[in-house]
Short mmCIF file of C-alpha atoms in Angstrom, two decimals:
data_model
loop_
_atom_site.label_atom_id
_atom_site.label_comp_id
_atom_site.label_asym_id
_atom_site.label_seq_id
_atom_site.Cartn_x
_atom_site.Cartn_y
_atom_site.Cartn_z
CA ALA A 964 10.62 -139.28 191.55
CA GLN A 965 8.58 -140.43 188.71
CA SER A 966 9.85 -142.79 186.04
CA VAL A 967 8.65 -144.95 183.22
CA THR A 968 10.42 -148.06 181.75
CA GLN A 969 9.76 -149.59 178.63
CA PRO A 970 11.76 -152.72 178.83
CA ASP A 971 11.72 -153.62 175.24
CA ILE A 972 14.10 -151.32 172.93
CA HIS A 973 13.17 -153.18 169.76
CA ILE A 974 10.48 -155.51 168.95
CA THR A 975 9.83 -157.23 165.51
CA VAL A 976 6.40 -158.99 164.63
CA SER A 977 5.15 -160.31 161.64
CA GLU A 978 2.15 -158.64 159.54
CA GLY A 979 -1.09 -160.06 161.15
CA ALA A 980 0.14 -161.15 164.45
CA SER A 981 -0.77 -159.78 167.90
CA LEU A 982 1.32 -157.11 169.59
CA GLU A 983 2.04 -156.05 173.21
CA LEU A 984 4.34 -153.44 174.43
CA ARG A 985 5.36 -153.36 177.85
CA CYS A 986 5.35 -150.22 179.96
CA ASN A 987 5.94 -150.13 183.68
CA TYR A 988 5.79 -146.79 185.73
CA SER A 989 6.82 -145.39 189.19
CA TYR A 990 4.60 -142.67 190.52
CA GLY A 991 3.34 -141.92 194.09
CA ALA A 992 0.07 -140.58 193.18
CA THR A 993 -2.68 -141.90 190.84
CA PRO A 994 -1.02 -141.65 187.47
CA TYR A 995 -2.25 -140.30 184.48
CA LEU A 996 -0.68 -142.80 181.62
CA PHE A 997 -0.42 -142.31 177.79
CA TRP A 998 0.92 -144.05 174.93
CA TYR A 999 2.13 -141.98 171.88
CA VAL A 1000 3.48 -143.21 168.24
CA GLN A 1001 6.08 -141.57 166.40
CA SER A 1002 7.02 -142.03 162.82
CA PRO A 1003 10.21 -140.72 161.06
CA GLY A 1004 9.78 -137.08 160.56
CA GLN A 1005 6.44 -136.63 162.32
CA GLY A 1006 5.52 -135.61 165.88
CA LEU A 1007 4.24 -137.49 168.50
CA GLN A 1008 0.65 -138.75 168.12
CA LEU A 1009 -1.48 -139.70 171.03
CA LEU A 1010 -2.74 -143.49 170.74
CA LEU A 1011 -4.60 -143.44 173.92
CA LYS A 1012 -4.88 -142.26 177.56
CA TYR A 1013 -5.56 -143.56 180.88
CA PHE A 1014 -7.38 -140.92 183.49
CA SER A 1015 -9.36 -142.94 185.89
CA GLY A 1016 -12.40 -145.42 185.60
CA ASP A 1017 -12.42 -148.66 183.23
CA THR A 1018 -8.91 -149.87 183.29
CA LEU A 1019 -9.05 -151.20 179.56
CA VAL A 1020 -8.70 -148.21 177.28
CA GLN A 1021 -9.35 -148.18 173.88
CA GLY A 1022 -7.51 -145.83 171.37
CA ILE A 1023 -6.95 -145.09 167.71
CA LYS A 1024 -5.69 -147.33 165.06
CA GLY A 1025 -7.18 -150.64 166.90
CA PHE A 1026 -4.59 -150.33 169.73
CA GLU A 1027 -5.89 -150.63 173.52
CA ALA A 1028 -4.08 -150.62 176.78
CA GLU A 1029 -4.84 -152.11 180.26
CA PHE A 1030 -3.82 -150.26 183.46
CA LYS A 1031 -2.88 -152.51 186.33
CA ARG A 1032 -2.22 -150.85 189.24
CA SER A 1033 -1.02 -153.54 191.42
CA GLN A 1034 1.75 -154.32 188.59
CA SER A 1035 2.42 -150.60 187.89
CA SER A 1036 1.91 -151.40 184.42
CA PHE A 1037 0.06 -149.98 181.17
CA ASN A 1038 0.91 -152.18 178.46
CA LEU A 1039 -0.15 -151.26 174.90
CA ARG A 1040 -1.57 -154.30 172.67
CA LYS A 1041 -3.00 -154.62 169.29
CA PRO A 1042 -4.58 -157.75 168.06
CA SER A 1043 -3.40 -157.71 164.50
CA VAL A 1044 -0.52 -155.15 163.41
CA HIS A 1045 -0.32 -153.84 159.83
CA TRP A 1046 2.88 -152.59 157.98
CA SER A 1047 1.87 -149.04 158.80
CA ASP A 1048 2.27 -149.77 162.42
CA ALA A 1049 5.78 -149.63 162.28
CA ALA A 1050 7.17 -146.86 164.37
CA GLU A 1051 8.40 -145.73 167.95
CA TYR A 1052 6.16 -146.08 170.64
CA PHE A 1053 6.50 -144.20 173.87
CA CYS A 1054 4.83 -144.67 177.08
CA ALA A 1055 4.37 -141.67 179.32
CA VAL A 1056 2.98 -140.68 182.84
CA GLY A 1057 1.58 -137.41 183.61
CA VAL A 1058 2.92 -135.56 186.98
CA ILE A 1059 3.08 -132.42 188.68
CA SER A 1060 6.66 -130.86 188.81
CA ASN A 1061 8.19 -128.99 191.38
CA PHE A 1062 6.99 -125.82 189.90
CA GLY A 1063 3.61 -126.97 190.01
CA ASN A 1064 3.35 -127.50 186.47
CA GLU A 1065 1.84 -130.56 184.53
CA LYS A 1066 4.57 -132.55 182.93
CA LEU A 1067 4.98 -135.64 180.71
CA THR A 1068 7.55 -138.25 181.72
CA PHE A 1069 8.42 -140.31 178.93
CA GLY A 1070 10.04 -143.83 178.61
CA THR A 1071 12.76 -144.85 176.40
CA GLY A 1072 10.70 -145.83 173.58
CA THR A 1073 10.08 -149.31 171.84
CA ARG A 1074 10.99 -149.34 168.26
CA LEU A 1075 8.45 -151.67 166.21
CA THR A 1076 9.48 -153.45 162.93
CA ILE A 1077 6.70 -155.41 160.98
CA ILE A 1078 7.94 -158.08 158.74
CA PRO A 1079 5.81 -159.27 155.74
CA GLY B 103 -7.74 -131.67 165.27
CA ALA B 104 -5.17 -129.56 167.20
CA VAL B 105 -2.15 -129.12 164.97
CA VAL B 106 1.16 -127.65 166.27
CA SER B 107 4.05 -126.55 163.52
CA GLN B 108 7.51 -125.90 163.83
CA HIS B 109 10.14 -123.90 161.88
CA PRO B 110 12.65 -124.94 160.47
CA SER B 111 12.21 -128.84 160.27
CA TRP B 112 15.84 -129.05 160.23
CA VAL B 113 18.78 -126.47 160.20
CA ILE B 114 22.64 -126.64 160.24
CA CYS B 115 24.75 -123.68 161.75
CA LYS B 116 28.13 -123.21 162.62
CA SER B 117 29.72 -123.47 166.07
CA GLY B 118 29.39 -119.99 168.09
CA THR B 119 26.23 -119.05 166.03
CA SER B 120 23.13 -118.75 167.23
CA VAL B 121 19.80 -120.49 165.95
CA LYS B 122 15.97 -119.77 166.64
CA ILE B 123 13.21 -122.45 166.47
CA GLU B 124 9.55 -121.50 166.01
CA CYS B 125 6.77 -123.34 167.38
CA ARG B 126 3.02 -122.67 166.52
CA SER B 127 -0.25 -123.65 167.44
CA LEU B 128 -2.33 -123.41 164.38
CA ASP B 129 -5.77 -123.96 165.31
CA PHE B 130 -6.10 -123.36 169.00
CA GLN B 131 -4.68 -121.10 171.68
CA ALA B 132 -1.63 -122.58 173.42
CA THR B 133 -1.82 -121.43 176.97
CA THR B 134 1.32 -123.62 177.73
CA MET B 135 4.09 -124.96 175.57
CA PHE B 136 6.71 -127.25 176.08
CA TRP B 137 10.16 -127.78 174.65
CA TYR B 138 11.70 -131.20 174.58
CA ARG B 139 15.07 -132.72 173.26
CA GLN B 140 15.51 -136.07 171.83
CA PHE B 141 18.62 -137.65 171.37
CA PRO B 142 19.00 -140.73 168.83
CA LYS B 143 17.08 -143.62 169.99
CA GLN B 144 16.30 -141.94 173.23
CA SER B 145 13.48 -140.69 175.01
CA LEU B 146 12.06 -137.10 175.26
CA MET B 147 13.62 -134.83 177.68
CA LEU B 148 11.74 -132.09 178.79
CA MET B 149 13.87 -128.69 178.60
CA ALA B 150 11.35 -126.21 179.67
CA THR B 151 7.58 -125.31 180.05
CA SER B 152 6.48 -121.89 179.10
CA ASN B 153 3.39 -120.31 179.86
CA GLU B 154 1.93 -117.42 177.68
CA GLY B 155 3.32 -113.90 179.06
CA SER B 156 5.41 -115.65 181.68
CA LYS B 157 8.85 -116.49 181.92
CA ALA B 158 9.68 -120.12 181.23
CA THR B 159 10.51 -122.68 183.96
CA TYR B 160 13.53 -124.71 183.02
CA GLU B 161 14.22 -128.25 184.08
CA GLN B 162 17.18 -129.23 186.14
CA GLY B 163 20.32 -129.30 184.19
CA VAL B 164 19.19 -127.24 181.40
CA GLU B 165 21.15 -124.01 180.90
CA LYS B 166 18.40 -121.03 180.69
CA ASP B 167 20.91 -118.78 179.17
CA LYS B 168 21.68 -120.98 176.41
CA PHE B 169 18.40 -122.24 175.78
CA LEU B 170 16.21 -118.90 175.58
CA ILE B 171 12.47 -119.47 175.35
CA ASN B 172 10.20 -116.97 174.42
CA HIS B 173 6.26 -117.30 174.68
CA ALA B 174 5.10 -114.00 173.62
CA SER B 175 1.47 -114.81 172.34
CA LEU B 176 -0.75 -117.67 172.39
CA THR B 177 -0.04 -119.08 169.29
CA LEU B 178 3.89 -118.79 169.12
CA SER B 179 6.91 -119.81 171.25
CA THR B 180 10.37 -119.88 170.25
CA LEU B 181 13.59 -121.62 171.40
CA THR B 182 16.81 -120.12 170.65
CA VAL B 183 20.22 -122.05 170.96
CA THR B 184 22.68 -119.22 171.73
CA SER B 185 26.17 -119.98 170.86
CA ALA B 186 25.57 -123.25 169.73
CA HIS B 187 27.97 -126.12 169.99
CA PRO B 188 28.35 -129.54 168.27
CA GLU B 189 27.01 -131.22 171.70
CA ASP B 190 23.94 -129.15 171.42
CA SER B 191 22.95 -130.93 167.98
CA SER B 192 19.81 -132.90 168.71
CA PHE B 193 16.07 -133.00 167.59
CA TYR B 194 13.89 -130.43 169.47
CA ILE B 195 10.40 -130.82 169.77
CA CYS B 196 7.62 -128.55 171.06
CA SER B 197 4.38 -129.18 172.31
CA ALA B 198 1.12 -127.29 173.27
CA ARG B 199 -1.86 -127.47 175.45
CA ASP B 200 -4.85 -125.57 175.79
CA ARG B 201 -7.25 -125.65 178.62
CA GLY B 202 -8.41 -129.02 177.52
CA PRO B 203 -7.92 -132.57 179.91
CA PRO B 204 -5.19 -132.56 181.91
CA TYR B 205 -1.64 -133.36 180.59
CA GLU B 206 -3.08 -133.54 176.92
CA GLN B 207 -0.27 -132.25 174.78
CA TYR B 208 -0.15 -131.82 170.96
CA PHE B 209 3.43 -132.30 169.31
CA GLY B 210 5.16 -130.40 166.84
CA PRO B 211 6.95 -132.65 164.13
CA GLY B 212 10.32 -131.51 165.60
CA THR B 213 13.31 -129.75 164.51
CA ARG B 214 16.91 -131.26 163.62
CA LEU B 215 19.78 -129.05 164.68
CA THR B 216 23.09 -129.87 163.53
CA VAL B 217 26.09 -127.86 164.82
CA THR B 218 29.38 -127.90 162.72
#
C-alpha cells in the first residue's frame, strides 16, 4: 500500500534562513507528488506538484522541491523563509484507489515555526 | 483560482443529534468531491469520494450509515454526521476537482465539529 512519511513533526528556523522539509513516499507506480500548506483556519493550498519531466519543480511563494526516484523522496526547499511561511506543510502522493478513483494520500505533516 | 467553501466553519451539537456540513465549488463544476477528516496534529484521512449523481465510495473503516454523503449537483456536496457522538468531534475538510490535471484538488477551509 502507498504511504507518505514526513519524519519531522516540528521544525523551527530563523527568519531569512534556508528551509528543507523532508518527504519520503512508498508507491509501486510512478508517483504524482504534491506539497500543500495549511494555515490556521484555512484550507490546504497547493504549493507545487510533480507529475513527470524535470525533477526540480518550482512552486508558489518561492518554494521548490526535488523528486529523487532512487531515494523515494520529494523534499521541499526554500532559500530564505519569511515569518508568513509559518504553517503546517503536507506532502501527498496521488494514487489510484481500489475503486479506480484518484485519491491523495497525505503524510502526517510538518509544523514550521519561524523565529525572528 | 478555484474556490471551495464550507459551511458552517464550526458547529457544536449535542450527542445523538445529526449535523450537516455543506461543501460548494464557487467558480467551477466539481465532477468529484472528497471528504477528509483531520484529527489534531495529524494528517488528513480520506473518508469518501463522491462523483456527481453517483453514490459515494467510502474508504475502509468509514461507516457509510453514519457519514451520509450527497453530491446532488456539480457545485454542492453535503456530509451529514448522523447520531453524532463525542468521538466524531474532528475537523472535516472537503475538496473538489474538475476535469483538470490528474489529482488536482481544491480544498475548502474545513469545518470544526464538536459533539458534547
